XYZ file of C-alpha atoms in Angstrom:
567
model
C 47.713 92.427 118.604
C 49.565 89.438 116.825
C 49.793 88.733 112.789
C 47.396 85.955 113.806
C 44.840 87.146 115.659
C 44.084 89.936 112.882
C 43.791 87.377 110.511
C 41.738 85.460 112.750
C 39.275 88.386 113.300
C 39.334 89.357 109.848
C 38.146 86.306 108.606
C 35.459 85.563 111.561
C 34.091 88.960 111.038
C 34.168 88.572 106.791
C 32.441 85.039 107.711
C 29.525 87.397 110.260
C 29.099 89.715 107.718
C 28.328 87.681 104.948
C 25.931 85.359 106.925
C 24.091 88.691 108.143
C 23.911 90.014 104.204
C 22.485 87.108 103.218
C 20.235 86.925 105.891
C 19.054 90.211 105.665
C 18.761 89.974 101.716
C 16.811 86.450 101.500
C 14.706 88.349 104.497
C 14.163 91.234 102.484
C 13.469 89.566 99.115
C 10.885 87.061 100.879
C 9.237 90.407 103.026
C 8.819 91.994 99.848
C 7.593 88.967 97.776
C 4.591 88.092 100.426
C 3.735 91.764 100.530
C 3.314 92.081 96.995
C 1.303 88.681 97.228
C -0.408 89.956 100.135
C -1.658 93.121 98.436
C -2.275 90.993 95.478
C -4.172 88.503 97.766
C -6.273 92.231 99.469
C -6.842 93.771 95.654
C -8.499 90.658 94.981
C -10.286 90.268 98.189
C -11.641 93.762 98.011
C -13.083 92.906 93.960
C -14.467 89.539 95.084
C -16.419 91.716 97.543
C -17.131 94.206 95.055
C -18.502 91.899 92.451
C -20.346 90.173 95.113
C -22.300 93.653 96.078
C -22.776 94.016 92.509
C -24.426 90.399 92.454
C -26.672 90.947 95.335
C -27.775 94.206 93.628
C -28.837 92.928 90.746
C -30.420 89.806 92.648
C -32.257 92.476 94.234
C -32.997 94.253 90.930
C -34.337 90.974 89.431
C -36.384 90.256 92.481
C -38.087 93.341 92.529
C -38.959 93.333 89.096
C -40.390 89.967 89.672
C -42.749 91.794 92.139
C -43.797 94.559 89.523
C -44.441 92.205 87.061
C -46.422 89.704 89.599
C -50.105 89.494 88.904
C -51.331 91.903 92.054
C -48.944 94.874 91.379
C -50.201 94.548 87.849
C -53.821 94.673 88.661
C -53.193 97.275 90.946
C -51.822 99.419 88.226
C -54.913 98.982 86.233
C -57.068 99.587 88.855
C -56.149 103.296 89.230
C -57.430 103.872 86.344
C -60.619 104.233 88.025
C -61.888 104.631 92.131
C -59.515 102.569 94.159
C -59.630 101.246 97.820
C -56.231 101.772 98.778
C -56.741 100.116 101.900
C -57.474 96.437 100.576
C -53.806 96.059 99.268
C -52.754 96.856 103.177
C -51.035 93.735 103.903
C -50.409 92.482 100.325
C -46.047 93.762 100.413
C -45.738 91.391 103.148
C -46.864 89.058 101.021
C -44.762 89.992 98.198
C -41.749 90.383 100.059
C -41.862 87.254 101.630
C -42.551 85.177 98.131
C -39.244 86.394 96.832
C -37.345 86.502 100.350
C -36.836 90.399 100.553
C -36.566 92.687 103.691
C -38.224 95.627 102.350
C -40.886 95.987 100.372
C -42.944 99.231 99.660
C -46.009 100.089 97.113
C -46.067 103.784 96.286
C -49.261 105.096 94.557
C -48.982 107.941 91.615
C -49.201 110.596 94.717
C -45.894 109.489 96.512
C -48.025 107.980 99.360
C -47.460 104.409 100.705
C -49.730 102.096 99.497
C -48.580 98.807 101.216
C -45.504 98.266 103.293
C -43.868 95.070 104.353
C -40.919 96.502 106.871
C -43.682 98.802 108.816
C -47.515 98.340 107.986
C -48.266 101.636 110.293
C -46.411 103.578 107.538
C -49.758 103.091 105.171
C -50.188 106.444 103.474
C -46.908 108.091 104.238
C -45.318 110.308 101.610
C -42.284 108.753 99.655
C -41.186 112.333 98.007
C -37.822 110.923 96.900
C -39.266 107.855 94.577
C -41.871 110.762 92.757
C -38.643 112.492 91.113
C -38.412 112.036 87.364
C -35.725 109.115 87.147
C -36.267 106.357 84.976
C -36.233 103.483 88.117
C -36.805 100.843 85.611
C -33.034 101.408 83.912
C -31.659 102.316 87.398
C -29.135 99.218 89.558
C -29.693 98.767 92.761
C -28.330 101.395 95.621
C -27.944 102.211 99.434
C -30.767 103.217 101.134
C -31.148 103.882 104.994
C -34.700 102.539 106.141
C -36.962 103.911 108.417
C -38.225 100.963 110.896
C -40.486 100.432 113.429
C -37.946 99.829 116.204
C -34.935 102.157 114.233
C -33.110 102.614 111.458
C -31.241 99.912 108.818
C -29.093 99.762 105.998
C -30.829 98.128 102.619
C -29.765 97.370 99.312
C -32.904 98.751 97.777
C -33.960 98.776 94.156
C -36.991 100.508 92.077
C -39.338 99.528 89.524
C -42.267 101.768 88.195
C -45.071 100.133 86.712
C -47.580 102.460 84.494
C -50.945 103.133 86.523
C -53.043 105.060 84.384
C -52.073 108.657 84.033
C -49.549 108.475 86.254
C -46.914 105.165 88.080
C -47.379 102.711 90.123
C -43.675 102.369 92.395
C -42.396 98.981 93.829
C -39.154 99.431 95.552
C -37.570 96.692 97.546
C -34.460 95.357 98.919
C -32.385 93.470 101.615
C -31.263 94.221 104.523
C -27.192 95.090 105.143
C -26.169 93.305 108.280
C -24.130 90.710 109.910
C -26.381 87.981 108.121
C -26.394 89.768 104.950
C -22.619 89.339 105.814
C -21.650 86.088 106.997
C -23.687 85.080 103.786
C -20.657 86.089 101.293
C -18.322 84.373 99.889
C -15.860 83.319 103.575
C -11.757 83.255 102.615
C -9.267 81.973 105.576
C -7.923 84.386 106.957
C -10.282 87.372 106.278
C -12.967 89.159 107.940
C -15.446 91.621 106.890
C -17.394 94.228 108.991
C -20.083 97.042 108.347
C -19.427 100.405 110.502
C -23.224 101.963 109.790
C -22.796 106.019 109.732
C -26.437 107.246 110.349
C -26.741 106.030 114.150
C -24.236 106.281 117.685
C -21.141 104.118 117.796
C -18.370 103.491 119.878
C -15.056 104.703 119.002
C -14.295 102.801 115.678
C -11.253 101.654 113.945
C -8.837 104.328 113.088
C -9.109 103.302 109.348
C -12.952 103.885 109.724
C -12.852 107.316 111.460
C -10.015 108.294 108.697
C -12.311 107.462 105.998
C -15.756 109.010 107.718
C -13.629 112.496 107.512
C -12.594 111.743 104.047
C -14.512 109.253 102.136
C -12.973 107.274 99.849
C -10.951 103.229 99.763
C -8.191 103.424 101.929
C -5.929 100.360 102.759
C -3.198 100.685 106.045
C -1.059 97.527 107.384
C -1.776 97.518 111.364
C 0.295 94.823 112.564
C -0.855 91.458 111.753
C -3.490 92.811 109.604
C -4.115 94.460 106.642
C -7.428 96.828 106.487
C -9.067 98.207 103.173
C -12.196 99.933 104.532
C -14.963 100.568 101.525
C -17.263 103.811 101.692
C -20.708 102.701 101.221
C -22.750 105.875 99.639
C -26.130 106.091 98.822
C -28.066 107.691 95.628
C -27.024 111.007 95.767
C -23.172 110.257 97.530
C -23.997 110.468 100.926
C -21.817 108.032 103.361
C -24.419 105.521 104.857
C -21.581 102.940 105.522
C -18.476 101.863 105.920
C -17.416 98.334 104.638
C -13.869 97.044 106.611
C -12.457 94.180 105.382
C -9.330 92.775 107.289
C -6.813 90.437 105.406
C -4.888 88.607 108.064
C -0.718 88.830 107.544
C -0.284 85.979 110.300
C 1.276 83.584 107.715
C 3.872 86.295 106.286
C 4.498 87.267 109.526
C 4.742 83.266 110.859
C 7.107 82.854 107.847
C 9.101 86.216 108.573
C 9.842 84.390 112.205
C 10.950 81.092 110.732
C 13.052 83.048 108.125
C 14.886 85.005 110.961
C 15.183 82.164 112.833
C 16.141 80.075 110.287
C 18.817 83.009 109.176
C 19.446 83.397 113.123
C 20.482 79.485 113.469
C 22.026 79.500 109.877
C 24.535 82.315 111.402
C 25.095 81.347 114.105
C 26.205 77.894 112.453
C 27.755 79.682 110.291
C 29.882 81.958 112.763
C 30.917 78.472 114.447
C 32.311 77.028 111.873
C 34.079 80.376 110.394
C 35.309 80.660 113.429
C 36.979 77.111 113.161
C 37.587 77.880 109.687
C 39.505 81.086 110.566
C 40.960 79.499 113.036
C 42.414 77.124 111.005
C 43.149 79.321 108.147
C 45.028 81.781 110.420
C 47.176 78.759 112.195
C 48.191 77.085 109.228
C 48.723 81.047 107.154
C 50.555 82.870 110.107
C 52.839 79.620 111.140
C 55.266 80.170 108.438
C 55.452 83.676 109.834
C 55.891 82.799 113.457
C 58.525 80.564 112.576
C 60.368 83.258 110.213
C 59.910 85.170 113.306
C 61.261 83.203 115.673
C 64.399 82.716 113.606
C 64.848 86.545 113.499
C 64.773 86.437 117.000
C 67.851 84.060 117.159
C 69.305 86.119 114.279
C 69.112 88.913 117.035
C 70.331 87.353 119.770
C 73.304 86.209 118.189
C 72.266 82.916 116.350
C 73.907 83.732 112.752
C 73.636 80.263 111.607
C 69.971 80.429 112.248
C 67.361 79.749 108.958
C 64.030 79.734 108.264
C 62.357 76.348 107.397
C 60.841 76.790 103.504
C 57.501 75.491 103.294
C 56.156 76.934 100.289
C 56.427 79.047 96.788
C 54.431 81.404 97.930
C 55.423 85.130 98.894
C 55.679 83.844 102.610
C 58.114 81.165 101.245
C 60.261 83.578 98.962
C 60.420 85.965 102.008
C 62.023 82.914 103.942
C 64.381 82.155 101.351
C 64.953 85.680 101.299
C 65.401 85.884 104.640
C 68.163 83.097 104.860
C 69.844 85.041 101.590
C 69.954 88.245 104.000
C 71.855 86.249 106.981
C 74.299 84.271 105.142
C 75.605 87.541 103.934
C 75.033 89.060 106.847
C 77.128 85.986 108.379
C 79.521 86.285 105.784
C 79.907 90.216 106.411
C 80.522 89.769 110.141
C 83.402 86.845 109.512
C 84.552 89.772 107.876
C 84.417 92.282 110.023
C 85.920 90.348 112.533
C 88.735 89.370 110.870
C 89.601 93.289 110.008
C 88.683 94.284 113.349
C 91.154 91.378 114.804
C 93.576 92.707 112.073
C 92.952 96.465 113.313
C 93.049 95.502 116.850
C 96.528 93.706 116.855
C 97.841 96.623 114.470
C 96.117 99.278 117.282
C 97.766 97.157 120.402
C 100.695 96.897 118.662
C 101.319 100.894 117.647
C 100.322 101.515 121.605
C 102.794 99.336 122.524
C 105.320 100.366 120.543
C 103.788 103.991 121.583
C 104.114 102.958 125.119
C 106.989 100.943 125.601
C 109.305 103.357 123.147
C 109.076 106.329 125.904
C 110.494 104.637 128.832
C 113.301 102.840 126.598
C 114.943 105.740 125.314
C 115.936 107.435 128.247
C 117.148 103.803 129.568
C 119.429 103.748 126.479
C 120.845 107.564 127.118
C 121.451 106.433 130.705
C 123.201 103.703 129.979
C 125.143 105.852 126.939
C 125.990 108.269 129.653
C 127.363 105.805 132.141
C 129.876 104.410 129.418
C 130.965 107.436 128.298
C 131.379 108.557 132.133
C 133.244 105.353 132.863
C 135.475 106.016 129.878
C 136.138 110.119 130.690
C 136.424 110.460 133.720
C 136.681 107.439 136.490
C 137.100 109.511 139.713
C 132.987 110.980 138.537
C 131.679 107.637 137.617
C 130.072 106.732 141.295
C 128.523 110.102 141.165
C 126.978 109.718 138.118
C 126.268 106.032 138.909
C 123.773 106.547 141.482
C 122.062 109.075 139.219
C 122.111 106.819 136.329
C 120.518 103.593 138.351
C 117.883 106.048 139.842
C 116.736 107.060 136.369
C 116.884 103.504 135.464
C 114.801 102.411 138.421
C 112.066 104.876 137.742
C 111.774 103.926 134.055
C 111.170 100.396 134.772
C 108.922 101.196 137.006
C 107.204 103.307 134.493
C 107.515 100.074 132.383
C 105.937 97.736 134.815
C 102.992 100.174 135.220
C 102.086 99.966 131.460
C 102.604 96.497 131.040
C 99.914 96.007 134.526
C 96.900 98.160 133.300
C 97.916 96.043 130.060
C 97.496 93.087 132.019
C 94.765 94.256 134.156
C 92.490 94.701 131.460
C 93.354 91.242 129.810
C 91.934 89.707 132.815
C 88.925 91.143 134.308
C 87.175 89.143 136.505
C 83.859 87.834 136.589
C 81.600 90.834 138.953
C 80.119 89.250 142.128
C 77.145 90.663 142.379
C 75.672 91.544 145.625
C 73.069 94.181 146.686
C 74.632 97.902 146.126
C 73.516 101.243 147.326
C 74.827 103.631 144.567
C 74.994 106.654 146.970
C 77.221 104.860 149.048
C 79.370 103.563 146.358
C 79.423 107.746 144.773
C 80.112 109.138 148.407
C 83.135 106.617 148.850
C 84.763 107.225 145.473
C 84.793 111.152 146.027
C 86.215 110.449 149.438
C 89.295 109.154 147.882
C 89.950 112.333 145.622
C 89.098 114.982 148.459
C 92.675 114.859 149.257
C 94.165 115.046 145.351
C 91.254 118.061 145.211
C 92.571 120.127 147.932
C 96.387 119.432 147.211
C 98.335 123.190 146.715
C 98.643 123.631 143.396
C 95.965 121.642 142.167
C 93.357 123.148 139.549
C 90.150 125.031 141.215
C 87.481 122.075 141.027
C 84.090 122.157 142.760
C 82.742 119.200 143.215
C 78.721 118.787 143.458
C 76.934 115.532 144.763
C 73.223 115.300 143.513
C 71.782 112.279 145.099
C 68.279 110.952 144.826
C 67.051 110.318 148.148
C 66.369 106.817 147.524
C 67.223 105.428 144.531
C 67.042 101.979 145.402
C 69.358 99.216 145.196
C 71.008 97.601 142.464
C 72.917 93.966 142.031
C 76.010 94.400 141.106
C 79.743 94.255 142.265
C 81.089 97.015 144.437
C 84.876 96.855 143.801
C 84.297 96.705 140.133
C 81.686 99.554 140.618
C 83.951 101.618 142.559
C 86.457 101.303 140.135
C 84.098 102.269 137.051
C 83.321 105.341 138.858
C 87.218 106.253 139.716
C 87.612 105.906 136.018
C 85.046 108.246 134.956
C 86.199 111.195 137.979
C 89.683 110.979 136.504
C 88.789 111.364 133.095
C 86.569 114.410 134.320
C 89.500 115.777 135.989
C 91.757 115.415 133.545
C 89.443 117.462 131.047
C 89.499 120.668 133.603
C 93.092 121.075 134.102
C 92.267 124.402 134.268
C 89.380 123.796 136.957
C 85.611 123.889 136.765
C 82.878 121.636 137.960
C 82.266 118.223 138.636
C 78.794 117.038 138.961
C 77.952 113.388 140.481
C 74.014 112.424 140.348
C 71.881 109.703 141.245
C 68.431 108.963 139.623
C 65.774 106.182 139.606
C 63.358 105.998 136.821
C 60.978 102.878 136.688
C 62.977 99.963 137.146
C 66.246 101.459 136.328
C 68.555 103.673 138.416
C 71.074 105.965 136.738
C 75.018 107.262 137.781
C 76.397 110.133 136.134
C 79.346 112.148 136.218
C 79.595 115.447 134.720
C 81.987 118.520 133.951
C 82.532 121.585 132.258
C 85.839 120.878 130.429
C 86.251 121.359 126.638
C 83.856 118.600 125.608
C 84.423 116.437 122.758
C 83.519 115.903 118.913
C 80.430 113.625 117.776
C 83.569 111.543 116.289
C 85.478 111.159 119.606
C 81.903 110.199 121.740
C 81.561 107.251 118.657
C 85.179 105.941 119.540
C 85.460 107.092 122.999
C 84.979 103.066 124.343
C 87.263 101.574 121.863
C 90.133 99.940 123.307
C 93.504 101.747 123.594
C 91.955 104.663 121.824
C 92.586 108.080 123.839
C 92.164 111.977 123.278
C 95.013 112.328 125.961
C 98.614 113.299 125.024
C 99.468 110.650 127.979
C 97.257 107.531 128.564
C 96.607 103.690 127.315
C 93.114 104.207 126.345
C 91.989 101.673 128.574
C 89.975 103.818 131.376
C 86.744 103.844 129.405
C 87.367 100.658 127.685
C 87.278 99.074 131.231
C 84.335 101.182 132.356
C 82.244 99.947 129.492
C 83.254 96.438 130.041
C 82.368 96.682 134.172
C 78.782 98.211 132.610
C 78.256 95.121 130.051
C 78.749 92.579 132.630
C 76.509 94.198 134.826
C 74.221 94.049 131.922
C 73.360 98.016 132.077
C 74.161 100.944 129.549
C 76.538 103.687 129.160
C 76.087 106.345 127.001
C 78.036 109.651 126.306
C 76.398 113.585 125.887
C 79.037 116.064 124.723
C 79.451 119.257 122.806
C 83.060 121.037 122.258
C 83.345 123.916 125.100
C 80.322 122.832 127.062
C 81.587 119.429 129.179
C 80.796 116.113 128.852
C 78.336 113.422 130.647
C 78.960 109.953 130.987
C 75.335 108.101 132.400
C 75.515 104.370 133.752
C 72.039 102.537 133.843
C 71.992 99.851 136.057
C 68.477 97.517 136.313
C 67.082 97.143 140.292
């Protein structure tokens, strides 16, 4: 992955996680804003409610004590002072309950028994035990009260009064009904909804919330979707549950605004992840450019471009590590003028002493030849022819000798271009051992086994055959020339990927890590006869084939030479 494109994706992804944080923060911070509104907004439902029961109930109270203190219930009190007719005052709480609009009305003598009834006339003389306990009705609120009914049972809001009847009290207790009218006449708020779960008659399956808070009564509040639920246990007198009161706060507008705020966030990203993405796109172009083009000039650096440098566009660290960079290859420039001035120096000075090396053998026993043939000429005449033709033979075979060095001197000068063609290397191996079969098997020559370790088909390569041939010849002889006391020379083909490798091995005495580092110099040799040219030409044949040669030696254990050529 490039410089740039991990800038690129740092940035984009700094840019998407920021845009998510906020997102998910303003999100949070708004969630947890409406819910403390919204349970704000419930509390206050729930004691709106609350103070409204506590309204009706005393609205109840008030009209109740309107009826004890109405002319009839108070003549009705003074009556039992004496005989009364308990059935003349029959129908008179239907009366009374309508004149001040309640649902139940009931006139209970001294003896607990039901002198008038307005919610169920038949009930005329039924016992009341409850209302005859010693409580002081008169300082008591209203409270729950399931009612007994003609055609079932009800819920009422019910309140007492007592009224002094002689020796004993004269009861009025009255009330409203609890139902969906009692209901839909409180207070409505948008959004809310109130229903009464009665607990004294069959119903089917209720709200969760209710059925939690039949098992245990008491206020409970739960979030259920869209909607938040307080249910209210409605108890009577002495704590039973008679009802349940559920009122449900609607959440649609924190939930509607939830939506828009994701959406809002969603379209606010992804807005946002376009243009970081430009952004970084931008940002990473115009950052990693100076970079690219400090790399590109290291690239020419490498291929050989010393007078390559980087452009200086700025002050920053990318521009000091361009001016840095152009510091680093003038003196690298400068150090290679160098070098190749002392390595021109050392060359002529190395060609010269193998020269002088060379040429210095073959001249002095020209000179003591041609010594000899004065001083035989001189001596003794009638012996000159003699010594003559010995003389001109050991002159002929020195300049011979001559003509040799100065040719390998003049065929590595000009080496010709390779004409590359395609090249079976197993061919080219088998032909080159061929040639030395004969030199192998000559009497007297050292014991040498030779072993050919081919690779069935190693493919071909481009490359010249003549100059390959004669790369290989160069390497055999050097192998045979470390085993002149015999051993084993080894001759292998391999392919690996795209590359297919010659090598030539032996067992001779090896060489020193310092003699593998200058083995391909020119005119450099370990041999106490030779131009140090063999290798120096095999290396060259390798480098304009454009392969590699490399050397693996140790002292007493042979040597390897391995040729990579490309398919």
């Amino acid at each position: 992955m490039s410089f740039r494109t991990k800038v690129f994706l740092s940035i984009t992804a700094t840019v998407v996680l920021a845009v998510w944080i906020v997102a998910a923060v303003v999100s949070t911070l708004v969630t947890q804003s409406f819910e403390r509104r919204d349970a704000q907004r419930t509390a206050g439902i729930v004691s709106q409610y609350r103070r409204e029961m506590g309204r009706r109930g005393e609205d109840v109270a008030r009209r109740v004590k309107a009826v004890a203190d109405s002319d009839i219930v108070q003549r009705l009190a003074v009556n039992f002072n004496g005989p009364v007719d308990s059935s003349q005052y029959y129908s008179q709480a239907l009366a009374l309950a309508q004149e001040q609009s309640l649902d139940f009305l009931e006139l209970v003598g001294p003896d607990a028994g039901i002198i008038s009834s307005a919610e169920w006339q038949a009930r005329f003389g039924y016992k009341e035990d409850w209302i005859a306990q010693p409580t002081d009705w008169n300082a008591q609120m209203a409270f729950l009260k399931k009612e007994d009914l003609a055609d079932g049972s009800a819920l009422g809001l019910i309140a007492v009064r007592s009224v002094k009847a002689g020796d004993g009290t004269l009861f009025v207790a009255g009330g409203r009904r609890l139902d969906k009218e009692f209901l839909d006449s409180l207070p409505v708020t948008d959004g809310v909804r109130v229903q009464l779960y009665r607990n004294f008659e069959p119903l089917a399956p209720a709200d969760a919330l209710v059925e939690e808070v039949r098992r245990q009564p008491r206020e409970q509040t739960r979030v259920s979707g869209a909607v938040t639920e307080t249910a209210i246990p409605l108890q009577g007198r002495e704590g039973q549950l008679l009802a349940i009161l559920l009122i449900e706060n609607s959440r649609a507008e924190l939930l509607s605004l939830r939506q828009y705020i994701q959406t809002t966030a969603g379209a606010v990203g992804v807005a946002g992840v376009l243009l970081g993405l430009m952004l970084s796109f931008w940002t990473a172009s115009r950052v990693t450019r100076p970079l690219r083009d400090l790399a590109s000039s290291v690239r020419e650096v490498a291929a050989g471009n010393w007078d390559t440098r980087a452009s200086v566009s700025s002050s920053d660290e990318v521009g000091q590590l361009a001016r840095d960079f152009n510091g680093m290859t003038e003196q690298l420039r400068e150090q290679r003028d160098r070098m190749i001035q002392a390595e021109r120096v050392a060359a002529w000075r190395e060609l010269a002493r193998r020269l002088a090396h060379e040429l210095k053998n073959p001249l002095f026993p020209l000179q003591i030849t041609i010594e000899n043939l004065q001083r035989s000429r001189d001596a003794a005449p009638e012996q000159f022819d003699e010594v003559f033709r010995e003389s001109t033979s050991t002159l002929l075979a020195e300049l011979g000798h001559l003509k040799t060095i100065i040719g390998r001197f003049s065929d590595f000068a000009k080496m010709p271009a390779p004409q590359l063609e395609p090249v079976d290397v197993n061919q080219v191996a088998r032909e080159v051992m061929q040639l030395f079969e004969a030199q192998l098997r000559a009497p007297g020559q050292p014991a040498i086994e030779i072993k050919l370790q081919m690779e069935a088909y190693p493919g071909e390569v481009r490359a010249d055959p003549d100059q390959l041939r004669r790369a290989l010849r160069n390497l055999v002889l050097n192998a045979l020339d470390a085993m002149p006391q015999g051993g084993t020379l080894t001759v292998r083909t391999s392919r690996h990927d795209n590359k297919v490798a010659l090598e030539v091995s032996d067992t001779g005495q090896g060489l020193t890590p310092e003699e593998c580092d200058r083995l391909f110099t020119p005119y450099y040799t370990t041999k106490l006869h030779g131009t140090g040219l063999g290798l120096a030409i095999v290396q060259s044949v390798v480098s304009d084939h454009k392969g590699t040669i490399t050397v693996q030696s140790e002292p007493g254990k042979g040597t390897t030479f391995r040729i990579e050529l490309t398919t």
